Coordinates of C-alpha atoms in Angstrom, one line a residue:
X1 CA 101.9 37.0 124.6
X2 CA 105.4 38.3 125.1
X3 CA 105.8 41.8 126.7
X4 CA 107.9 44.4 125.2
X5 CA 110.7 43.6 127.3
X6 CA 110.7 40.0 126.6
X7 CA 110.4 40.9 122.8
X8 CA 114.5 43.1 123.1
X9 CA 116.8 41.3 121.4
X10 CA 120.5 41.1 123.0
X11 CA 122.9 43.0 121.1
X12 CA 125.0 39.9 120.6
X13 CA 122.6 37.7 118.2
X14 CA 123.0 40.7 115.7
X15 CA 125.3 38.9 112.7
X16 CA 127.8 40.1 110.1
X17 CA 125.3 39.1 107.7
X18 CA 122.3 41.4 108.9
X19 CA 124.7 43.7 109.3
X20 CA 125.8 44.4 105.8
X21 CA 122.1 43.2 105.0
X22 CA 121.3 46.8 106.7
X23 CA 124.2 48.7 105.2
X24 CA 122.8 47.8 101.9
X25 CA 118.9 49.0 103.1
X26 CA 120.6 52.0 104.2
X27 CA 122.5 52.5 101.0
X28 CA 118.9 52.2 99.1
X29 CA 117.1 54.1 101.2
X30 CA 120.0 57.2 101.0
X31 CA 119.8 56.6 97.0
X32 CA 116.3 57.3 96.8
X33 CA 116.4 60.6 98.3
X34 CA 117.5 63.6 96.1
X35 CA 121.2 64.3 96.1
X36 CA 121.1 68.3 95.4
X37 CA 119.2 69.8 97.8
X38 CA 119.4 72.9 95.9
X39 CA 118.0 71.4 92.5
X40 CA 114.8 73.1 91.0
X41 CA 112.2 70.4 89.7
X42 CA 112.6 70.6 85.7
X43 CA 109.4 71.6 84.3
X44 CA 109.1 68.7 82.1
X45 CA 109.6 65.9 84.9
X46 CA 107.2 68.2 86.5
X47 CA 104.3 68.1 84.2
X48 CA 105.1 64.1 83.5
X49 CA 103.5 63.3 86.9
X50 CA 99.5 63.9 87.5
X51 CA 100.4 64.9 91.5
X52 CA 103.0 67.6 90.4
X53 CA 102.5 70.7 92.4
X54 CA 101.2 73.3 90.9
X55 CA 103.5 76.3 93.1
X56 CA 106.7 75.0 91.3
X57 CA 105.5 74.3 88.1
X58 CA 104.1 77.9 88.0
X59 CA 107.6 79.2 89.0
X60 CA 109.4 76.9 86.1
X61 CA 106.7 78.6 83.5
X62 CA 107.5 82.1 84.8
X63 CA 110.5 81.9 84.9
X64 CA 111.2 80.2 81.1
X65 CA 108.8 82.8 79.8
X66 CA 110.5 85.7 80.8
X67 CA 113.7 84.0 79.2
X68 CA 111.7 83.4 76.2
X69 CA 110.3 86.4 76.4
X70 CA 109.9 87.8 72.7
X71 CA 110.9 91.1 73.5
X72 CA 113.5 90.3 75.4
X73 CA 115.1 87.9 72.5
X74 CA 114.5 90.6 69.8
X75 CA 116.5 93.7 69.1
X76 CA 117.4 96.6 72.0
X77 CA 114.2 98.3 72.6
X78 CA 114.0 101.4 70.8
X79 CA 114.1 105.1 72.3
X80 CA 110.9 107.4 72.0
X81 CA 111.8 109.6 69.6
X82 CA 115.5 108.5 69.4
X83 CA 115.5 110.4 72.5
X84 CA 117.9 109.3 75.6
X85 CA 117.8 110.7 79.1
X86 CA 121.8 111.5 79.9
X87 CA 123.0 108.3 81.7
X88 CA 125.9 107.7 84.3
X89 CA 128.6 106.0 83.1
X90 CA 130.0 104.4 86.5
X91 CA 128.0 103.8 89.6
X92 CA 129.8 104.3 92.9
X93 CA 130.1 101.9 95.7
X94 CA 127.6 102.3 99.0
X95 CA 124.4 103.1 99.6
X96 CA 123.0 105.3 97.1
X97 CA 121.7 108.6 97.6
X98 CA 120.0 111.0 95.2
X99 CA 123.1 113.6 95.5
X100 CA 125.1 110.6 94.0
X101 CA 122.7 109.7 91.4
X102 CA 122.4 113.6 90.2
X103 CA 125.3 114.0 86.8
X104 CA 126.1 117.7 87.3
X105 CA 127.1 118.0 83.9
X106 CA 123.6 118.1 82.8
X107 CA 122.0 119.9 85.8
X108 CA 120.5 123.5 85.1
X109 CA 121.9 126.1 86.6
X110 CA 119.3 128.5 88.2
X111 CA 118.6 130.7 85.4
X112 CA 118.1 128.4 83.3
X113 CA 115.5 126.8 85.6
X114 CA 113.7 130.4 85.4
X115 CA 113.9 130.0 81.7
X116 CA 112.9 126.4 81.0
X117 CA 109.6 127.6 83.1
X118 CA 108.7 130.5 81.8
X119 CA 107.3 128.9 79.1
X120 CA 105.7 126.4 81.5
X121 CA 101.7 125.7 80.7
X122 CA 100.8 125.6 84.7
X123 CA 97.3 124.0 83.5
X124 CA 99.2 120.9 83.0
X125 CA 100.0 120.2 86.7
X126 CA 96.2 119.9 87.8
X127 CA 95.9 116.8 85.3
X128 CA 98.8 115.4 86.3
X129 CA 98.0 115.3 89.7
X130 CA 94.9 113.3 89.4
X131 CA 96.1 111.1 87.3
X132 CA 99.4 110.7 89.5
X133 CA 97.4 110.4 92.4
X134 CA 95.1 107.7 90.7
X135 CA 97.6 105.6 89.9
X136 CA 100.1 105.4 92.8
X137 CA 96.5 104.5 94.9
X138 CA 96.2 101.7 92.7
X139 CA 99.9 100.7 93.2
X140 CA 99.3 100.7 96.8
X141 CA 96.5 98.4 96.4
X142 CA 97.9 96.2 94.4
X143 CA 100.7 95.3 96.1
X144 CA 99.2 95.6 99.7
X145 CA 96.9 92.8 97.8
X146 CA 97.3 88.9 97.9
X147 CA 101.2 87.6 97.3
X148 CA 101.6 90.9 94.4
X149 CA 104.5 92.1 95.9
X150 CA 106.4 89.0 96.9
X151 CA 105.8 87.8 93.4
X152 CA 107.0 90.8 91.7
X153 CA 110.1 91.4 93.7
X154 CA 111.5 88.2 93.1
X155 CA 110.9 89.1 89.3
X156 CA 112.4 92.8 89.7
X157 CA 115.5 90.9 91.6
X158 CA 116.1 87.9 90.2
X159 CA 114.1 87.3 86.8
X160 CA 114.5 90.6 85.2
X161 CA 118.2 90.8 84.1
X162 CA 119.6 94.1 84.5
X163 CA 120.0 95.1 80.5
X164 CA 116.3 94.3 80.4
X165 CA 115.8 96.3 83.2
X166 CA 117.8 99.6 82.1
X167 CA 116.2 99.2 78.4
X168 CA 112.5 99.2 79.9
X169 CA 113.3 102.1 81.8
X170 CA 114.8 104.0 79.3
X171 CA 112.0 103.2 77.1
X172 CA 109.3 104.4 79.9
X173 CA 111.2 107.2 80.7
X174 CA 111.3 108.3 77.2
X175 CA 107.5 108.5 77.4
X176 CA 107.3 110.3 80.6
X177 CA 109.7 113.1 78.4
X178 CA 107.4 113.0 75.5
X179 CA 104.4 114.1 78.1
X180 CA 106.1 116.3 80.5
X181 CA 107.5 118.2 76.8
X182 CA 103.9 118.9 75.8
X183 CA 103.8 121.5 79.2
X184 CA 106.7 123.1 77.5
X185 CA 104.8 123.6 73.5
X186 CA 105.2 127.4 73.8
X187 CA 109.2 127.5 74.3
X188 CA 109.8 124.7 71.7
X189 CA 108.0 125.6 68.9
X190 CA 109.6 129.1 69.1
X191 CA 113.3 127.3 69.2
X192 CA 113.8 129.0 72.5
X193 CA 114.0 125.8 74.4
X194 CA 115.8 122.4 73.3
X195 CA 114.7 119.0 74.0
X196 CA 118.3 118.8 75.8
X197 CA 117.1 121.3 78.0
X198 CA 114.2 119.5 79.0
X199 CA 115.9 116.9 79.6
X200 CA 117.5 118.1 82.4
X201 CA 114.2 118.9 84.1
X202 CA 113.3 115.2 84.6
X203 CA 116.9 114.5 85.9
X204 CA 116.1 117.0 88.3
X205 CA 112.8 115.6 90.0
X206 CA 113.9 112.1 89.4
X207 CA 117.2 112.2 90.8
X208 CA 117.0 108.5 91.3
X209 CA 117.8 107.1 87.2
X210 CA 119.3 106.6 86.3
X211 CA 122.0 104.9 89.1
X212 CA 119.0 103.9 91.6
X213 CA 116.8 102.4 89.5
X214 CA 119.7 100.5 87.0
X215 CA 122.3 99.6 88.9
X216 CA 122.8 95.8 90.1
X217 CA 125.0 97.9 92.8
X218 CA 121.5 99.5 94.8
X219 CA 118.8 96.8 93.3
X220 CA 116.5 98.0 95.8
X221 CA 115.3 101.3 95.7
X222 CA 112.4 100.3 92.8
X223 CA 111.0 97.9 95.5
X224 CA 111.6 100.5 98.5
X225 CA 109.7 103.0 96.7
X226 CA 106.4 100.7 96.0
X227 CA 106.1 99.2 99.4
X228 CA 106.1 102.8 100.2
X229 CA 102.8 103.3 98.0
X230 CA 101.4 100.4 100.2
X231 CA 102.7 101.7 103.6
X232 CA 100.8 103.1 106.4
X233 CA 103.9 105.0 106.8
X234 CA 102.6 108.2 106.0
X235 CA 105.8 110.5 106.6
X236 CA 107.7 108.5 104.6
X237 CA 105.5 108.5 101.7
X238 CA 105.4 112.1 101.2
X239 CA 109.6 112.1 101.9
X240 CA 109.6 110.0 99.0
X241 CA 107.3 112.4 96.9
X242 CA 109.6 115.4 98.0
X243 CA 113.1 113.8 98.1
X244 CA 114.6 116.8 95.3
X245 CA 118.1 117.1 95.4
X246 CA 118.4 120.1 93.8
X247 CA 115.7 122.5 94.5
X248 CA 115.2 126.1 92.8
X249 CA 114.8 129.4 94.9
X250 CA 111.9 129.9 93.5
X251 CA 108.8 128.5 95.2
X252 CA 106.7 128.1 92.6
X253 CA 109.3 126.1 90.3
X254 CA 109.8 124.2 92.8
X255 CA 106.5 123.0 93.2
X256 CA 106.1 122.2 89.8
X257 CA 109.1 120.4 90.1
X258 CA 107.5 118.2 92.5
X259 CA 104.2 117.9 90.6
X260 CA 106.6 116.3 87.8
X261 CA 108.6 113.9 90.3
X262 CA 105.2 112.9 91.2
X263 CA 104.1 112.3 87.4
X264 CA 107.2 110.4 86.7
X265 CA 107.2 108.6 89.7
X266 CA 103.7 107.4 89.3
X267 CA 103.6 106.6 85.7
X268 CA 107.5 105.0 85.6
X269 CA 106.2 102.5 88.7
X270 CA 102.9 101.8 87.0
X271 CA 104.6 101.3 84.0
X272 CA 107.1 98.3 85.6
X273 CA 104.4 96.8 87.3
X274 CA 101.9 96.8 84.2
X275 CA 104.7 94.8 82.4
X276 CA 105.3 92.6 85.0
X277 CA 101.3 91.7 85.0
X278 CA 101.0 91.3 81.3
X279 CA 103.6 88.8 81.6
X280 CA 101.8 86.6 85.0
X281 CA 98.5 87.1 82.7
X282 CA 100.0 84.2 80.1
X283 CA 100.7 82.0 82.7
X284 CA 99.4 78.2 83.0
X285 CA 96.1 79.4 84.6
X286 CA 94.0 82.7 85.2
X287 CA 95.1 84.8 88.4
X288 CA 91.7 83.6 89.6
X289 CA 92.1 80.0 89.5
X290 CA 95.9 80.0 91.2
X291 CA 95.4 79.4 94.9
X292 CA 97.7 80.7 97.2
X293 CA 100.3 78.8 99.2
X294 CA 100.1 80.9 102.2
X295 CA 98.6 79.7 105.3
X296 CA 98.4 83.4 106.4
X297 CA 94.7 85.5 106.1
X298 CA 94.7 88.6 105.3
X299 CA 96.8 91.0 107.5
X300 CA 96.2 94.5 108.1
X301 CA 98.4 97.1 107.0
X302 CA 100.8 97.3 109.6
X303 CA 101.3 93.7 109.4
X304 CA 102.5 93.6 105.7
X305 CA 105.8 93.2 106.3
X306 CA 104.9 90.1 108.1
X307 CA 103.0 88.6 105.8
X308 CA 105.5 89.2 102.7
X309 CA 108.4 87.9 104.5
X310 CA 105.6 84.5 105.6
X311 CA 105.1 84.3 101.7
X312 CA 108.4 84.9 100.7
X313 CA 109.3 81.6 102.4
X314 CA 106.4 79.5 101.6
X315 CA 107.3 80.3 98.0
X316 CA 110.9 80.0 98.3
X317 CA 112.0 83.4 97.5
X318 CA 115.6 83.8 99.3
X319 CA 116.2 86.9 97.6
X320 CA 113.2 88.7 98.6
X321 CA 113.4 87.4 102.2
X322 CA 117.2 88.9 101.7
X323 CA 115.4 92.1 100.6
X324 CA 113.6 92.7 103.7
X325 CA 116.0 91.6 105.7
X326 CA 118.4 94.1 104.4
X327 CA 116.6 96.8 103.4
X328 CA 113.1 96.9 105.7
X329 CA 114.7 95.6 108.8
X330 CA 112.8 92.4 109.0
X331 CA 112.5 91.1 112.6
X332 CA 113.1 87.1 112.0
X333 CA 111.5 86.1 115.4
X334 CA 108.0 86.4 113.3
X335 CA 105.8 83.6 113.5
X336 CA 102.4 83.0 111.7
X337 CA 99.2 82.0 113.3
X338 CA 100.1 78.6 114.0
X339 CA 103.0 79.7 116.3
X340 CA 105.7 78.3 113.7
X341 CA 108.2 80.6 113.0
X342 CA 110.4 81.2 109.2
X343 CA 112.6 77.6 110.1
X344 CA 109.6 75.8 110.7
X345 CA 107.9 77.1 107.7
X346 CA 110.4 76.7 105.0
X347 CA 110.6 73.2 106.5
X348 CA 107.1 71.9 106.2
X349 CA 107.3 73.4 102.7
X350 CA 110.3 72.1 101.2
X351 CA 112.3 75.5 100.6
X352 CA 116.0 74.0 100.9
X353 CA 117.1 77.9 99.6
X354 CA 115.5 79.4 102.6
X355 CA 116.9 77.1 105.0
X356 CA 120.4 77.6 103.5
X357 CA 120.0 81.4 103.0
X358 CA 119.2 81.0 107.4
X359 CA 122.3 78.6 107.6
X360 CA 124.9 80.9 106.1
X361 CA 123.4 84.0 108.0
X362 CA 125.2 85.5 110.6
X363 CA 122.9 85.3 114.2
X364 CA 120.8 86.1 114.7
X365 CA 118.8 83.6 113.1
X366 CA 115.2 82.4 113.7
X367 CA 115.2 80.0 116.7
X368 CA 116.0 76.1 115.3
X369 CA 114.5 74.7 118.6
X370 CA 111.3 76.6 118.7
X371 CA 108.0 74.4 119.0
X372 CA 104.8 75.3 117.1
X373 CA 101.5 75.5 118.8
X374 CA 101.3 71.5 118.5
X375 CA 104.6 71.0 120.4
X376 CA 106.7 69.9 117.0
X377 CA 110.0 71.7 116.1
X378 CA 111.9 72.2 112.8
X379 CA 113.0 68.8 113.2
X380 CA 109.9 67.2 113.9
X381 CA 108.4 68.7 111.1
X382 CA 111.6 67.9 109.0
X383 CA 111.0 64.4 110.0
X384 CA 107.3 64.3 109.1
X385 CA 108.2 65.0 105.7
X386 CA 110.5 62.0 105.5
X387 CA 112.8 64.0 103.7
X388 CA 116.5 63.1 104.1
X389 CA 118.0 66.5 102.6
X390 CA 115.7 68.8 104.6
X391 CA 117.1 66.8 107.7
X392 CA 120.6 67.4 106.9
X393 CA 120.3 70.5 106.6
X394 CA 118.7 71.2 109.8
X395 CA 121.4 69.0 111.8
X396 CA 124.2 71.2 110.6
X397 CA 122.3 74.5 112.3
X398 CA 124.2 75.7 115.2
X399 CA 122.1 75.4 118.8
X400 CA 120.2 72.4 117.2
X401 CA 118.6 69.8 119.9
X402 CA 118.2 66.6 118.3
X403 CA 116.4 65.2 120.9
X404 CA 113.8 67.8 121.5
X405 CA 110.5 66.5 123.1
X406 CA 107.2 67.0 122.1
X407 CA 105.2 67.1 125.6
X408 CA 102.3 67.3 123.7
X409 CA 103.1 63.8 122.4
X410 CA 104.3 61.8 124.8
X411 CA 107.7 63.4 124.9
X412 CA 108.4 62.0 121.1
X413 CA 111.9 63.2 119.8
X414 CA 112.6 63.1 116.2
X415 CA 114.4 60.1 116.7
X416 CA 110.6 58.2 117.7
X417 CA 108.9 60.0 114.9
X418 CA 111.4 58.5 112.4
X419 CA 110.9 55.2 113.7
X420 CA 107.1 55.7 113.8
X421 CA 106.9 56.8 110.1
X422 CA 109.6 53.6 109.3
X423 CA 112.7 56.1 107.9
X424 CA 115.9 53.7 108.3
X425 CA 117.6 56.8 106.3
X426 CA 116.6 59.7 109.0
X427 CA 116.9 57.1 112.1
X428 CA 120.6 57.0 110.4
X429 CA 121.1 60.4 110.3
X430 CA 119.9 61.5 113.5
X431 CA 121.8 58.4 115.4
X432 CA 124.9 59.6 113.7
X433 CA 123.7 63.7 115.6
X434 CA 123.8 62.1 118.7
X435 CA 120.4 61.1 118.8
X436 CA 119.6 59.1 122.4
X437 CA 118.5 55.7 122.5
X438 CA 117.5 55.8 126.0
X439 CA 115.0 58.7 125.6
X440 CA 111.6 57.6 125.6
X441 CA 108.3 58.0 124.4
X442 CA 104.8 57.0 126.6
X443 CA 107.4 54.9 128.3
X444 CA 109.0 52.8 125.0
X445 CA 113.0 53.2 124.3
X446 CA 113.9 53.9 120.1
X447 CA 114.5 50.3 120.2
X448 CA 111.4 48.8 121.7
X449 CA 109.3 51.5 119.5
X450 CA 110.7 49.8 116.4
X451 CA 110.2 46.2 117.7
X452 CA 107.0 46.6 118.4
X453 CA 106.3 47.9 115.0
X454 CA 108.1 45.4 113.7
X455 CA 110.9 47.4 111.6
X456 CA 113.5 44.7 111.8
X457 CA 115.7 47.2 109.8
X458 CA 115.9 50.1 112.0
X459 CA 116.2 47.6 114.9
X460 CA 119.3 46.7 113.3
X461 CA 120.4 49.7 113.0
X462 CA 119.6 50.9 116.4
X463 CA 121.2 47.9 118.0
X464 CA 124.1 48.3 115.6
X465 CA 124.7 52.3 117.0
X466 CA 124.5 50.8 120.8
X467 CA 126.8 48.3 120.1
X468 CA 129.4 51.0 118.6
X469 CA 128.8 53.5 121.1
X470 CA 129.4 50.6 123.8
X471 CA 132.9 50.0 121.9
X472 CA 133.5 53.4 121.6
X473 CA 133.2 54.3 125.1
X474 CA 135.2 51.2 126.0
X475 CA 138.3 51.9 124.2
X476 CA 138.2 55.8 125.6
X477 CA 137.7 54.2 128.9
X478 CA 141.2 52.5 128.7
X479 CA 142.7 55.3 126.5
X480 CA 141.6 57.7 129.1
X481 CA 143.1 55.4 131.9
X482 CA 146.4 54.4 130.8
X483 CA 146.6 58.4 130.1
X484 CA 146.5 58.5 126.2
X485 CA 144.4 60.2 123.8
X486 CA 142.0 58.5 120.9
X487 CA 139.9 59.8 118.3
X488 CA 137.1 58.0 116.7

């Protein structure tokens, strides 16, 4: 029996013919990989095959509904009452704030505050309350619950289109006027208050509309305000509740003021939310029977952030991992149970957007050479996959160590896993990083791994690269001596 040794081929025997015999493998291996990384499956390719998976094709549904979405291709959305709340006409540029968002010209002076409530029916407030209270705990619960959040922030950012947006708020907001009017009976129906008036009083304790909540220039403060509901972030919950801009002198309008922000807060939120839910409930399947791809159990509450941010990337949601960057100071060194951090888990599930999102971001970025509890990194895991676009991707990461060792298995690189798993393509790829041929695995070289396997192919191609590199370093050799310069 010959020994592994005696089984090396010299580099010499390698012909012109195998060699563009394994320029043509490679060419067909490269082909059969997808060309656009960036691609979403098409829903129709998706349900042609029986192994589709089920995450994307849910996505594809969502995402044509809401498109198709009858109320959406019907005309604008009519006004309660042919009633508008006074919009802005420009949005600014910065962060906003609620002094920004407040239009003076429609701002009551003080007097007029004491007017507009002297007709106030206090026994209104006590109702409101509960019911305000009732339904912002239910907010909270729902999305501190399951992937709720995640999923609806990548509809509030990216499916809902910002028309859509401003005509469901306008429409909610119309109803909010409609109720808070009914505490006011006494001065309308004597003619001694108009419904202009009244107006005002919701532009007061919901300084945010309508620039915070409609402009594509602050797209965030809806979803800041309802991961407050599910915070354990107590003072900030009751900052939100309380953030009026324009407070009266008097005490007691003032609270009332703030029992109406509440009201409006509460039912506008709920309102967003229950439309968002009556459009998941038509999906493919019941809530029930959807199982989630998250490998995460259940957090608690201080550990939310942590888990939406996990889920954001197992679902490939670049614009709500974007959100919590941005907006909730995400820290990116996370990592979930399995010791595998945001790179290594966008990897193993196929999320080219997350990886490119990482790629373009400025450092820091999640660590490319971290290892997972089982000693694999990124690129091992890239490699596992066998897919060539996920391995591209990761090469072109600054920092990247292409040949990382797994201690915990033998010291494999990604180079001996691609030869294990028989990828010609990725053995290309990573030769073409630098990958070394002299590294080895429980004492076997790249090239005496694929001999024994008996991948005539990728020996080839690994004898092929050690016979260029060998030529390379020749001619710099004599460049180098006879004092002239050579690029390759």
């Amino acid at each position: 029996m010959q020994s592994v040794e005696d089984r090396v081929t010299p580099l010499s025997v390698l012909t012109m013919a195998q060699e563009e015999e394994l320029g043509q493998q490679l060419q067909e291996s490269a082909l059969a990989q997808p060309e656009d990384i960036l691609h979403l499956p098409n829903i129709h390719t998706l349900m042609a095959h029986s192994q589709a998976n089920h995450d994307h094709l849910q996505k594809e549904f969502f995402s044509l509904k809401i498109r198709n979405c009858p109320l959406f291709n019907a005309v604008p959305l009519p006004h309660i009452g042919k009633k508008v709340l006074p919009n802005l006409s420009q949005a600014t540029n910065g962060v906003v704030s609620s002094k920004e968002s407040l239009n003076l010209h429609f701002l009551p002076e003080n007097q007029l505050l004491e007017k507009i409530f002297s007709y106030f029916d206090s026994t209104s407030v006590a109702g409101w309350q509960e019911k305000s209270q009732a339904v912002l705990s239910q907010l909270g619960k729902w999305s501190a619950s399951k992937e709720n959040f995640v999923q609806f922030a990548h509809f509030w950012l990216s499916e809902l289109q910002h028309d859509q947006k401003q005509q469901l708020l306008e429409l909610e907001l119309g109803v909010i006027e409609d109720e808070v009017h009914l505490a006011f009976l006494e001065g309308l129906d004597s003619k001694d208050l108009q419904p202009s008036e009244l107006s005002s009083i919701l532009l007061v304790a919901l300084s945010e509309y309508p620039m915070g909540l409609a402009s594509n220039q602050h797209p965030y403060i809806f979803l800041d305000y309802l991961n407050l509901m599910s915070s354990p972030n107590a003072s900030g919950y009751r900052e939100m509740l309380s953030n009026i801009q324009y407070p009266s002198k008097n005490p007691q309008i003032t609270q009332w003021l703030l029992a109406i922000r509440e009201f409006a807060l509460a039912n506008l939120w709920h309102a967003m939310v229950k439309f968002y839910k009556a459009l998941v409930s038509t999906q493919l399947s019941s809530e029930a029977a959807v199982q989630s791809p998250s490998s995460v159990s259940k957090q608690e509450a201080t550990e939310g952030m942590k888990e939406r941010a996990l889920q954001a990337v197992q679902w490939g949601y670049a614009d709500v991992l974007d959100y919590l960057v941005r907006s909730q100071k995400l820290d990116l060194s996370i990592v979930d149970e399995k010791n595998r951090n945001l790179l290594f888990l966008a990897t193993i599930y196929d999320q080219s957007k997350i990886l490119e999102y990482f790629l373009e971001m400025a450092l820091p970025v999640p660590d490319i050479n971290q290892a997972a509890e089982n000693g694999n990194t990124p690129l091992h895991a890239a490699v596992n996959t066998g897919k060539m676009h996920l391995i591209s991707l990761l090469l072109h990461y600054p920092g990247i160590n292409v040949n990382v060792q797994n201690p915990q298995c033998d010291g494999a690189t990604p180079l001996h896993l691609a030869i294990v798993y028989g990828h010609l393509g990725i053995c290309y790829l990573l030769l073409n990083a630098a990958a070394d041929v002299n590294s080895v695995m429980g004492g076997l070289a790249p090239l005496q791994l694929a001999e024994m396997f008996g991948n005539e192919a990728i020996t080839g191609l690994i004898k092929m690269h050690a016979k260029k590199t060998q030529l390379e370093n020749t001619i710099f050799a004599r460049s180098a001596s006879e004092g002239n310069s050579i690029e390759f």
